[in-house]
Every structure is written in structure tokens, then in C-alpha cells.
């Protein structure tokens, strides 16, 4: 599966208790037998990551001088590895530049600690398995764009066309074409062309010696037993799959991009991704010290629910489980009205009497992901839970939010030319003032 792929919040009702022990979260499969869906707190324990708590959010705000993004505030990005250290690095750079009188300005909440060099870089990615991206795919990119703006740092985006060939059997020419198509949607999220490098694995690995050398080093220090333990590979998996984790690990090290980072090998890396991608980076963090490299830091998000929420299995081939970025206003309206799983009462009377359940209501969950207005969201939660706000009205409001979001995305995407895609995908020094 891809990062932030749409998944059902829950599958069937469990018969026993403690079913969430059976949650399974790997890059290819997310399933939970528990009625409550994936238990994210347990996942933190199991994966050994850290919860994003109030203290970390406070530190975020202190260092950046502005409120954190709603995806952080609302617990959608809920887990991390060493984000506190990234903030320390930024803070230290800021303190030093202030001391040396070098801090230019803090403009509109943007840090300009540029004269010290970039404090870190961002790395994220996308597996290009389909032409049309859906709402869930946007989440990591919307958030990464906010991180790039907030910290004023360079970003590399890996398009794993090789991965989708290995796992989905889509021909290489086709996954490579999809990498370029999907890059348009990513560019439409508003990334800064001076600070963003998007690359296809197929193209990059065959043209960059340093990238390939880093891959070889990782391959030398990770055994089959290790990847078997982390990813569950078996002896009948093709060797392409078995060695693929080294390819996804490589962009975590700045030395793999000599053109982008002028040969600097020790720039810290921060990876925003959905939690299902964590196995790759547990492996990366494990191997890093053995190669004398810095471990990447991570920010993890929860999954984006399919329209059918609790009741159904996700189906990538069923267009009615997702809102696509290419959907028309009418399609958005029809899909939400028809398919969005409701946590409301089955009749108006029952709803008014018992209230709705926001924790399973897909329209409410989507509002949480996409509506930026905290006050309105709190009001909706209150009124929906009490039964005052009806499902139809909640859906109507969501339809408005999504039509605007998708409509604006569509307009921006239409302006992205092949020429612009090529510019983003050309290896070049990114702009960060040293
Ligand atoms: N494997 C991811 C997918 O299938 C793509 C990816 C590559 C990625 N590198 C990444 C996602 C880094 C997040 C962060 O979608």
C-alpha cells in the first residue's frame, strides 16, 4: 500500500476483547480486527516510537514562533522519532545567529536562519501506482509543504516507480510515466521550486553514482534475516523486493545527493510519512550508525479512512471508496452523500435523541483532516454528538469544503506543465543560503 493510503478505520466487529493485539501494519497491509480500528497507542509501543505530546507541540511553537499545523494539533500526525532533536538543532542555529547578529528576520512566522546553512532537510515520497491520486495521498504532501514553509528547508521527494513494478507488476515504462503524472499533483501542492527535488528511482539510480554507492553500503550491512524480521519477506519473494528497502532508505542520507547538497554528508534528515512506512526507517536508523551516518528523524501520521469507514474493505479498484483529485463537484457530492459512513442515528428521531458518534463518522473525520477552522470543528463535534446537527447537514458542509479544496487543486494542477515537472526533476543545487 502507499503512504496514507485509504484504509477502513475498522473492519468487522470483533467477537472477543483485546483484539487490537492483532493489528497488522506493514507497508503493504493495514488491518485491524478491533472495533476501534488500529490502536495507535499500541502501535507506538510496538514500533518503539514516541507519542507527539503537548510538550513537543509547545516546543514546536516556541521554536517556529507560530501555531502548529492543524494536522499536528488534531493528533493526525501523532508519533515521532527524534523530532525534539530537530527542533533543538533549529533552536540552536537560531540562538547562534541571534548572538552573531546574523538573524535576518522572522517574516510571517518563517524562520530565516539561513546564514548557518540549512539546519536539516525533508524527505518524503510516493509510490506511483495509479494515475489519479486521492484525498488521502494529499495528506503527507500538505503537511510537508507546511514544514518546508515553516522551517525554510530543502526537500527531496522519492517516486518509487521501481517499487510499484516489483509489487504490483505494473510495467516499468508505465510506473515511470505515472511518476511524472503524480509529480504534477505533488507540485500542485505548492512546493518551492528552488528548494524541492523530485526524482524517479529508475532515473536517479541509473544516473547518480553517489546514490548507488549509498545503496550498496546499506545493502552490505542489512541481512536477509533482518528484512525478514522487519517486513516478513519469505524465501519465495523475488530478490527485487528483498533489496528494495535499501532504495527507500538511501534518500535519508544527504551524501546520496551530491548535486543537491554540494557533497555535504551530514545534514540531518526529517521524514514525514504515514506510520505504515516506519518499518523502512526503523531499518534505516538501525543501519545508519554502522555506516557513520546520522539517523533520520520521523513524523508519523495515522491513516486516512475510506468513505465506507468501518463497514468495508478498501478497494483501490473501486472508485467509490475514495474521493479522487480529478473528481468533479458533482461526483464529490454524490460520493459523500451516498457512501460516507455515518455515525448518526438511523432516523432523524433517533439521531436527535441519542446523538451521533463522531469517532466513526466519516464526514466528521474528513472535516478533521481538511477543515482548518478549529472553532467550527469544535462546534460541529458538540452539535453532532448531541444530535442537534443532522448527518445531512454535516455532509453538506463537508461537500463544500472538499469541492473547494479539490477545485483549487484541479486549477493549480492544470497549470503544471511537463516543462515545470522536468525542472523539479532535474538534479541541481537547491537554494539554502550557506
Ligand atoms: N513506499 C512509499 C509508497 O508506497 C513511497 C515512499 C518512498 C515514501 N520514500 C518515502 C513515503 C519516504 C514516505 C516517506 O507510497
Coordinates of N, CA and C in Angstrom, one line a residue, residues 68-241:
X68 N 1.1 25.4 15.6 CA 1.4 24.2 14.8 C 0.3 24.0 13.8
X69 N 0.5 23.2 12.7 CA -0.5 22.9 11.7 C -1.6 22.1 12.3
X70 N -2.8 22.2 11.8 CA -3.9 21.5 12.4 C -3.8 20.0 12.4
X71 N -3.0 19.5 11.4 CA -2.8 18.0 11.4 C -1.9 17.6 12.6
X72 N -1.1 18.5 13.1 CA -0.4 18.2 14.3 C -1.3 18.4 15.6
X73 N -1.9 19.5 15.5 CA -2.8 19.9 16.7 C -3.9 18.9 16.9
X74 N -4.4 18.3 15.8 CA -5.5 17.4 16.0 C -5.1 15.9 16.1
X75 N -3.8 15.7 16.3 CA -3.3 14.3 16.5 C -3.3 13.5 15.3
X76 N -3.4 14.0 14.1 CA -3.3 13.2 12.9 C -1.8 12.8 12.6
X77 N -0.9 13.7 12.8 CA 0.5 13.4 13.0 C 0.6 13.1 14.5
X78 N 0.8 11.9 14.9 CA 0.7 11.5 16.3 C 1.9 10.9 16.9
X79 N 2.9 10.5 16.1 CA 4.1 9.8 16.6 C 5.3 10.3 15.9
X80 N 6.5 10.2 16.6 CA 7.7 10.7 16.0 C 8.9 9.9 16.5
X81 N 10.0 10.2 15.8 CA 11.3 9.7 16.3 C 12.3 10.9 16.2
X82 N 12.7 11.3 17.4 CA 13.7 12.4 17.5 C 13.4 13.7 16.8
X83 N 12.1 14.0 16.8 CA 11.7 15.4 16.3 C 12.2 16.4 17.3
X84 N 12.3 16.1 18.6 CA 12.8 17.0 19.6 C 14.2 17.4 19.2
X85 N 15.0 16.5 18.7 CA 16.4 16.9 18.3 C 16.4 17.8 17.1
X86 N 15.5 17.6 16.2 CA 15.5 18.5 15.0 C 15.2 19.9 15.5
X87 N 14.2 20.0 16.5 CA 13.8 21.3 17.0 C 15.0 22.0 17.7
X88 N 15.7 21.1 18.5 CA 16.9 21.6 19.2 C 17.9 22.2 18.2
X89 N 18.1 21.5 17.1 CA 19.1 22.0 16.1 C 18.7 23.3 15.5
X90 N 17.4 23.4 15.2 CA 16.9 24.7 14.7 C 17.0 25.8 15.7
X91 N 16.7 25.5 17.0 CA 16.7 26.5 18.0 C 18.2 26.9 18.2
X92 N 19.1 26.0 18.2 CA 20.5 26.3 18.5 C 21.0 27.2 17.3
X93 N 20.6 26.9 16.1 CA 21.0 27.7 15.0 C 20.5 29.1 15.1
X94 N 19.3 29.2 15.6 CA 18.6 30.5 15.7 C 19.3 31.3 16.8
X95 N 19.5 30.6 18.0 CA 20.2 31.3 19.1 C 21.6 31.8 18.6
X96 N 22.3 31.0 17.9 CA 23.6 31.4 17.5 C 23.6 32.5 16.5
X97 N 22.6 32.5 15.6 CA 22.6 33.6 14.6 C 22.1 34.9 15.3
X98 N 21.3 34.7 16.3 CA 20.9 35.9 17.0 C 22.1 36.5 17.7
X99 N 22.9 35.6 18.4 CA 24.1 36.1 19.1 C 25.1 36.8 18.1
X100 N 25.2 36.2 16.9 CA 26.2 36.7 16.0 C 25.6 37.9 15.2
X101 N 24.3 38.2 15.5 CA 23.7 39.3 14.8 C 23.3 38.9 13.4
X102 N 23.2 37.6 13.1 CA 23.0 37.2 11.7 C 21.6 37.0 11.4
X103 N 20.7 36.8 12.4 CA 19.3 36.5 12.1 C 18.7 37.7 11.3
X104 N 18.3 37.3 10.1 CA 17.7 38.4 9.2 C 16.4 38.9 9.8
X105 N 15.4 38.1 9.6 CA 14.0 38.4 10.1 C 13.3 37.2 10.4
X106 N 12.2 37.3 11.2 CA 11.3 36.2 11.2 C 10.0 36.8 10.5
X107 N 9.9 36.4 9.3 CA 8.8 37.0 8.5 C 7.6 36.1 8.5
X108 N 6.5 36.6 8.9 CA 5.2 35.9 8.8 C 5.4 34.5 9.4
X109 N 6.1 34.4 10.5 CA 6.3 33.1 11.1 C 7.3 32.2 10.4
X110 N 8.0 32.7 9.4 CA 9.0 31.9 8.7 C 10.4 32.2 9.3
X111 N 11.1 31.1 9.6 CA 12.4 31.3 10.2 C 13.4 31.6 9.1
X112 N 14.2 32.5 9.4 CA 15.3 32.8 8.4 C 16.7 32.6 9.0
X113 N 17.0 31.4 9.3 CA 18.3 31.2 10.0 C 19.3 30.8 8.9
X114 N 19.2 31.3 7.8 CA 19.8 30.8 6.6 C 21.4 30.9 6.6
X115 N 21.9 31.9 7.3 CA 23.4 32.0 7.1 C 24.2 30.9 7.7
X116 N 23.6 30.1 8.5 CA 24.3 29.0 9.1 C 24.2 27.7 8.2
X117 N 23.5 27.8 7.1 CA 23.3 26.6 6.2 C 22.0 26.0 6.7
X118 N 21.5 25.1 5.9 CA 20.2 24.5 6.3 C 20.3 23.6 7.5
X119 N 19.4 23.8 8.5 CA 19.6 23.0 9.7 C 19.3 21.6 9.5
X120 N 18.4 21.3 8.5 CA 18.0 19.9 8.2 C 17.4 19.9 6.8
X121 N 17.1 18.7 6.3 CA 16.3 18.7 5.0 C 15.2 17.7 5.2
X122 N 14.1 17.8 4.4 CA 13.0 17.0 4.4 C 13.1 15.9 3.3
X123 N 12.5 14.7 3.7 CA 12.5 13.7 2.7 C 11.1 13.0 2.8
X124 N 10.4 12.9 1.7 CA 9.2 12.1 1.7 C 9.0 11.4 0.3
X125 N 7.9 10.7 0.1 CA 7.9 10.0 -1.2 C 6.5 9.5 -1.6
X126 N 6.4 8.9 -2.7 CA 5.1 8.4 -3.2 C 5.4 7.2 -4.2
X127 N 4.6 6.2 -4.0 CA 4.6 5.1 -4.9 C 3.7 5.3 -6.0
X128 N 4.1 5.5 -7.2 CA 3.2 5.9 -8.3 C 2.5 4.7 -8.9
X129 N 1.4 4.3 -8.3 CA 0.7 3.0 -8.8 C -0.5 3.4 -9.5
X130 N -1.0 4.6 -9.5 CA -2.2 4.9 -10.2 C -2.1 6.4 -10.7
X131 N -2.9 6.6 -11.8 CA -2.9 7.9 -12.5 C -3.5 8.9 -11.5
X132 N -4.7 8.6 -11.0 CA -5.4 9.5 -10.2 C -5.1 9.3 -8.7
X133 N -4.6 10.4 -8.1 CA -4.4 10.4 -6.7 C -5.6 10.7 -5.9
X134 N -5.8 10.2 -4.7 CA -7.0 10.6 -4.0 C -6.7 11.5 -2.8
X135 N -7.7 11.9 -2.1 CA -7.5 12.8 -0.9 C -6.5 12.4 0.1
X136 N -6.5 11.1 0.4 CA -5.6 10.6 1.4 C -4.1 10.8 1.0
X137 N -3.9 10.7 -0.3 CA -2.5 10.8 -0.8 C -2.0 12.3 -0.6
X138 N -2.9 13.2 -0.4 CA -2.5 14.6 -0.3 C -1.9 14.9 1.1
X139 N -2.4 14.2 2.1 CA -2.1 14.5 3.5 C -0.6 14.7 3.8
X140 N 0.3 13.7 3.4 CA 1.7 13.9 3.7 C 2.2 15.1 3.0
X141 N 1.7 15.4 1.8 CA 2.3 16.5 1.0 C 1.8 17.9 1.5
X142 N 0.5 17.9 1.9 CA 0.1 19.2 2.5 C 0.9 19.5 3.8
X143 N 1.2 18.5 4.5 CA 1.9 18.7 5.8 C 3.4 19.0 5.5
X144 N 3.9 18.3 4.5 CA 5.3 18.6 4.2 C 5.5 20.0 3.6
X145 N 4.6 20.4 2.9 CA 4.6 21.8 2.3 C 4.6 22.8 3.5
X146 N 3.8 22.5 4.5 CA 3.8 23.4 5.7 C 5.2 23.4 6.4
X147 N 5.8 22.2 6.5 CA 7.1 22.1 7.2 C 8.1 22.8 6.3
X148 N 8.1 22.7 5.0 CA 9.0 23.4 4.2 C 8.9 24.9 4.4
X149 N 7.7 25.4 4.4 CA 7.5 26.9 4.5 C 7.9 27.3 5.9
X150 N 7.6 26.5 6.9 CA 7.8 26.9 8.3 C 9.3 27.0 8.6
X151 N 10.0 26.0 8.2 CA 11.4 25.9 8.5 C 12.4 26.4 7.4
X152 N 11.8 26.7 6.2 CA 12.5 27.2 5.1 C 13.7 26.2 4.8
X153 N 13.4 25.0 4.5 CA 14.4 24.0 4.3 C 14.2 23.2 2.9
X154 N 15.3 22.6 2.4 CA 15.1 21.9 1.2 C 14.4 20.5 1.4
X155 N 13.9 20.0 0.3 CA 13.1 18.8 0.3 C 13.4 17.9 -0.9
X156 N 13.5 16.6 -0.6 CA 13.7 15.6 -1.7 C 12.5 14.7 -1.6
X157 N 11.9 14.4 -2.8 CA 10.7 13.6 -2.9 C 11.0 12.4 -3.8
X158 N 10.9 11.2 -3.2 CA 11.3 10.0 -4.0 C 10.0 9.4 -4.6
X159 N 10.0 9.1 -5.9 CA 8.9 8.5 -6.6 C 9.4 7.0 -6.9
X160 N 8.8 6.1 -6.1 CA 9.3 4.7 -6.2 C 8.6 3.9 -7.3
X161 N 9.0 4.3 -8.6 CA 8.4 3.6 -9.7 C 8.9 2.2 -9.8
X162 N 10.1 1.9 -9.3 CA 10.7 0.6 -9.2 C 9.8 -0.3 -8.2
X163 N 9.5 0.3 -7.1 CA 8.7 -0.5 -6.1 C 7.4 -0.9 -6.7
X164 N 6.7 -0.1 -7.4 CA 5.4 -0.4 -7.9 C 5.5 -1.4 -9.0
X165 N 6.6 -1.5 -9.7 CA 6.8 -2.6 -10.7 C 7.0 -3.9 -9.9
X166 N 7.8 -3.9 -8.9 CA 8.1 -5.1 -8.1 C 6.9 -5.6 -7.4
X167 N 6.1 -4.7 -6.8 CA 5.0 -5.2 -6.1 C 3.7 -5.4 -6.8
X168 N 3.4 -4.5 -7.8 CA 2.1 -4.5 -8.5 C 2.2 -5.1 -9.9
X169 N 3.5 -5.3 -10.3 CA 3.6 -5.9 -11.7 C 3.2 -4.9 -12.7
X170 N 3.2 -3.6 -12.4 CA 2.9 -2.6 -13.5 C 4.2 -2.4 -14.3
X171 N 4.1 -2.5 -15.6 CA 5.3 -2.4 -16.4 C 6.2 -1.1 -16.0
X172 N 7.5 -1.3 -16.1 CA 8.4 -0.2 -15.7 C 8.1 1.1 -16.5
X173 N 7.8 1.0 -17.8 CA 7.6 2.2 -18.5 C 6.4 2.9 -18.0
X174 N 5.4 2.1 -17.6 CA 4.1 2.7 -17.1 C 4.3 3.4 -15.7
X175 N 5.0 2.7 -14.8 CA 5.2 3.3 -13.4 C 6.1 4.5 -13.6
X176 N 7.0 4.5 -14.5 CA 7.8 5.7 -14.7 C 7.0 6.9 -15.2
X177 N 6.1 6.5 -16.1 CA 5.2 7.6 -16.7 C 4.3 8.1 -15.5
X178 N 3.8 7.2 -14.7 CA 2.9 7.6 -13.6 C 3.7 8.5 -12.6
X179 N 5.0 8.2 -12.4 CA 5.8 9.0 -11.5 C 5.8 10.5 -12.0
X180 N 5.8 10.7 -13.3 CA 5.8 12.1 -13.8 C 4.4 12.7 -13.7
X181 N 3.4 11.8 -13.9 CA 2.0 12.3 -13.8 C 1.7 12.7 -12.3
X182 N 2.1 11.8 -11.4 CA 1.8 12.1 -10.0 C 2.7 13.3 -9.5
X183 N 3.8 13.5 -10.1 CA 4.6 14.7 -9.7 C 3.9 15.9 -10.0
X184 N 3.0 15.9 -11.0 CA 2.2 17.1 -11.2 C 1.2 17.4 -10.0
X185 N 0.6 16.4 -9.5 CA -0.2 16.6 -8.3 C 0.6 17.1 -7.1
X186 N 1.8 16.5 -7.0 CA 2.6 16.9 -5.9 C 3.1 18.4 -6.0
X187 N 3.5 18.8 -7.2 CA 3.9 20.1 -7.5 C 2.7 21.1 -7.2
X188 N 1.5 20.6 -7.6 CA 0.3 21.5 -7.4 C 0.0 21.8 -5.9
X189 N 0.7 21.0 -5.0 CA 0.6 21.4 -3.6 C 1.3 22.6 -3.2
X190 N 2.1 23.1 -4.1 CA 2.7 24.4 -3.9 C 4.2 24.4 -3.4
X191 N 4.9 23.3 -3.7 CA 6.3 23.3 -3.3 C 7.2 24.3 -4.0
X192 N 8.2 24.8 -3.3 CA 9.1 25.8 -3.8 C 10.1 25.2 -4.7
X193 N 10.1 25.6 -6.0 CA 10.9 25.0 -7.0 C 12.4 25.2 -6.7
X194 N 12.8 26.2 -6.0 CA 14.2 26.5 -5.6 C 14.7 25.5 -4.5
X195 N 13.7 24.9 -3.8 CA 14.1 24.1 -2.7 C 13.6 22.7 -2.7
X196 N 13.1 22.2 -3.9 CA 12.5 20.9 -4.0 C 13.0 20.1 -5.1
X197 N 13.5 18.9 -4.9 CA 14.0 18.0 -5.9 C 13.0 16.7 -5.9
X198 N 12.4 16.5 -7.0 CA 11.5 15.3 -7.1 C 12.3 14.3 -8.0
X199 N 12.4 13.0 -7.6 CA 13.1 12.1 -8.5 C 12.4 10.8 -8.6
X200 N 12.6 10.2 -9.8 CA 12.1 8.8 -10.0 C 13.3 7.9 -9.7
X201 N 13.0 6.8 -9.0 CA 14.1 5.8 -8.7 C 14.8 5.3 -10.0
X202 N 14.0 5.0 -10.9 CA 14.5 4.4 -12.2 C 15.5 5.4 -12.8
X203 N 15.1 6.7 -12.8 CA 16.0 7.6 -13.5 C 17.2 8.0 -12.6
X204 N 17.0 8.1 -11.3 CA 18.0 8.6 -10.4 C 19.1 7.6 -10.2
X205 N 18.7 6.3 -10.0 CA 19.7 5.3 -9.6 C 20.7 5.1 -10.8
X206 N 20.1 5.2 -12.0 CA 21.0 5.0 -13.2 C 21.8 6.2 -13.5
X207 N 21.6 7.3 -12.9 CA 22.4 8.5 -13.2 C 23.3 9.0 -12.1
X208 N 23.1 8.5 -10.9 CA 23.8 9.0 -9.7 C 24.7 8.0 -9.1
X209 N 26.0 8.1 -9.3 CA 26.9 7.2 -8.6 C 26.8 7.2 -7.1
X210 N 26.7 8.4 -6.6 CA 26.7 8.5 -5.1 C 25.4 7.8 -4.5
X211 N 24.3 8.0 -5.2 CA 23.1 7.4 -4.7 C 23.3 5.9 -4.7
X212 N 23.8 5.3 -5.8 CA 24.0 3.9 -5.9 C 25.0 3.4 -4.9
X213 N 26.1 4.2 -4.6 CA 27.1 3.8 -3.6 C 26.4 3.7 -2.2
X214 N 25.6 4.7 -1.9 CA 24.9 4.6 -0.6 C 24.1 3.4 -0.5
X215 N 23.4 3.1 -1.6 CA 22.5 1.9 -1.6 C 23.3 0.6 -1.4
X216 N 24.5 0.5 -2.0 CA 25.3 -0.6 -1.9 C 25.8 -0.8 -0.4
X217 N 26.1 0.4 0.2 CA 26.6 0.3 1.6 C 25.5 -0.2 2.5
X218 N 24.3 0.3 2.2 CA 23.1 -0.2 3.1 C 22.9 -1.7 2.8
X219 N 23.0 -2.1 1.5 CA 22.8 -3.5 1.2 C 23.8 -4.4 1.9
X220 N 25.0 -3.9 2.0 CA 26.1 -4.7 2.7 C 25.8 -4.9 4.2
X221 N 25.2 -3.9 4.8 CA 25.0 -4.0 6.3 C 23.7 -4.4 6.7
X222 N 22.8 -4.8 5.8 CA 21.5 -5.4 6.3 C 21.4 -6.8 5.8
X223 N 21.1 -7.7 6.7 CA 21.0 -9.1 6.3 C 19.6 -9.5 5.9
X224 N 19.5 -10.7 5.2 CA 18.1 -11.2 4.9 C 17.3 -11.5 6.1
X225 N 18.0 -12.0 7.2 CA 17.3 -12.2 8.4 C 16.6 -10.9 9.0
X226 N 17.4 -9.8 8.8 CA 16.8 -8.6 9.4 C 15.6 -8.1 8.6
X227 N 15.7 -8.1 7.2 CA 14.5 -7.7 6.5 C 13.3 -8.7 6.6
X228 N 13.7 -9.9 6.8 CA 12.7 -10.9 7.0 C 11.9 -10.6 8.3
X229 N 12.6 -10.3 9.3 CA 12.0 -9.9 10.6 C 11.2 -8.6 10.5
X230 N 11.7 -7.6 9.8 CA 11.0 -6.3 9.7 C 9.8 -6.4 8.8
X231 N 10.0 -7.0 7.6 CA 9.0 -6.9 6.6 C 8.2 -8.2 6.3
X232 N 8.7 -9.2 6.9 CA 8.0 -10.5 6.7 C 8.3 -11.1 5.3
X233 N 9.4 -10.8 4.7 CA 9.7 -11.4 3.4 C 9.9 -12.9 3.6
X234 N 9.6 -13.7 2.5 CA 9.9 -15.1 2.6 C 10.9 -15.5 1.5
X235 N 11.3 -16.7 1.5 CA 12.3 -17.2 0.5 C 11.7 -17.2 -0.9
X236 N 10.4 -17.2 -1.0 CA 9.9 -17.1 -2.4 C 9.6 -15.7 -2.9
X237 N 9.9 -14.7 -2.1 CA 9.8 -13.3 -2.6 C 10.9 -13.1 -3.6
X238 N 10.7 -12.3 -4.6 CA 11.8 -12.1 -5.6 C 12.8 -11.2 -4.9
X239 N 14.1 -11.3 -5.4 CA 15.1 -10.6 -4.7 C 15.0 -9.1 -4.9
X240 N 14.2 -8.7 -5.9 CA 14.0 -7.2 -6.0 C 13.3 -6.6 -4.8
X241 N 12.3 -7.4 -4.3 CA 11.6 -6.9 -3.1 C 12.5 -6.9 -1.9

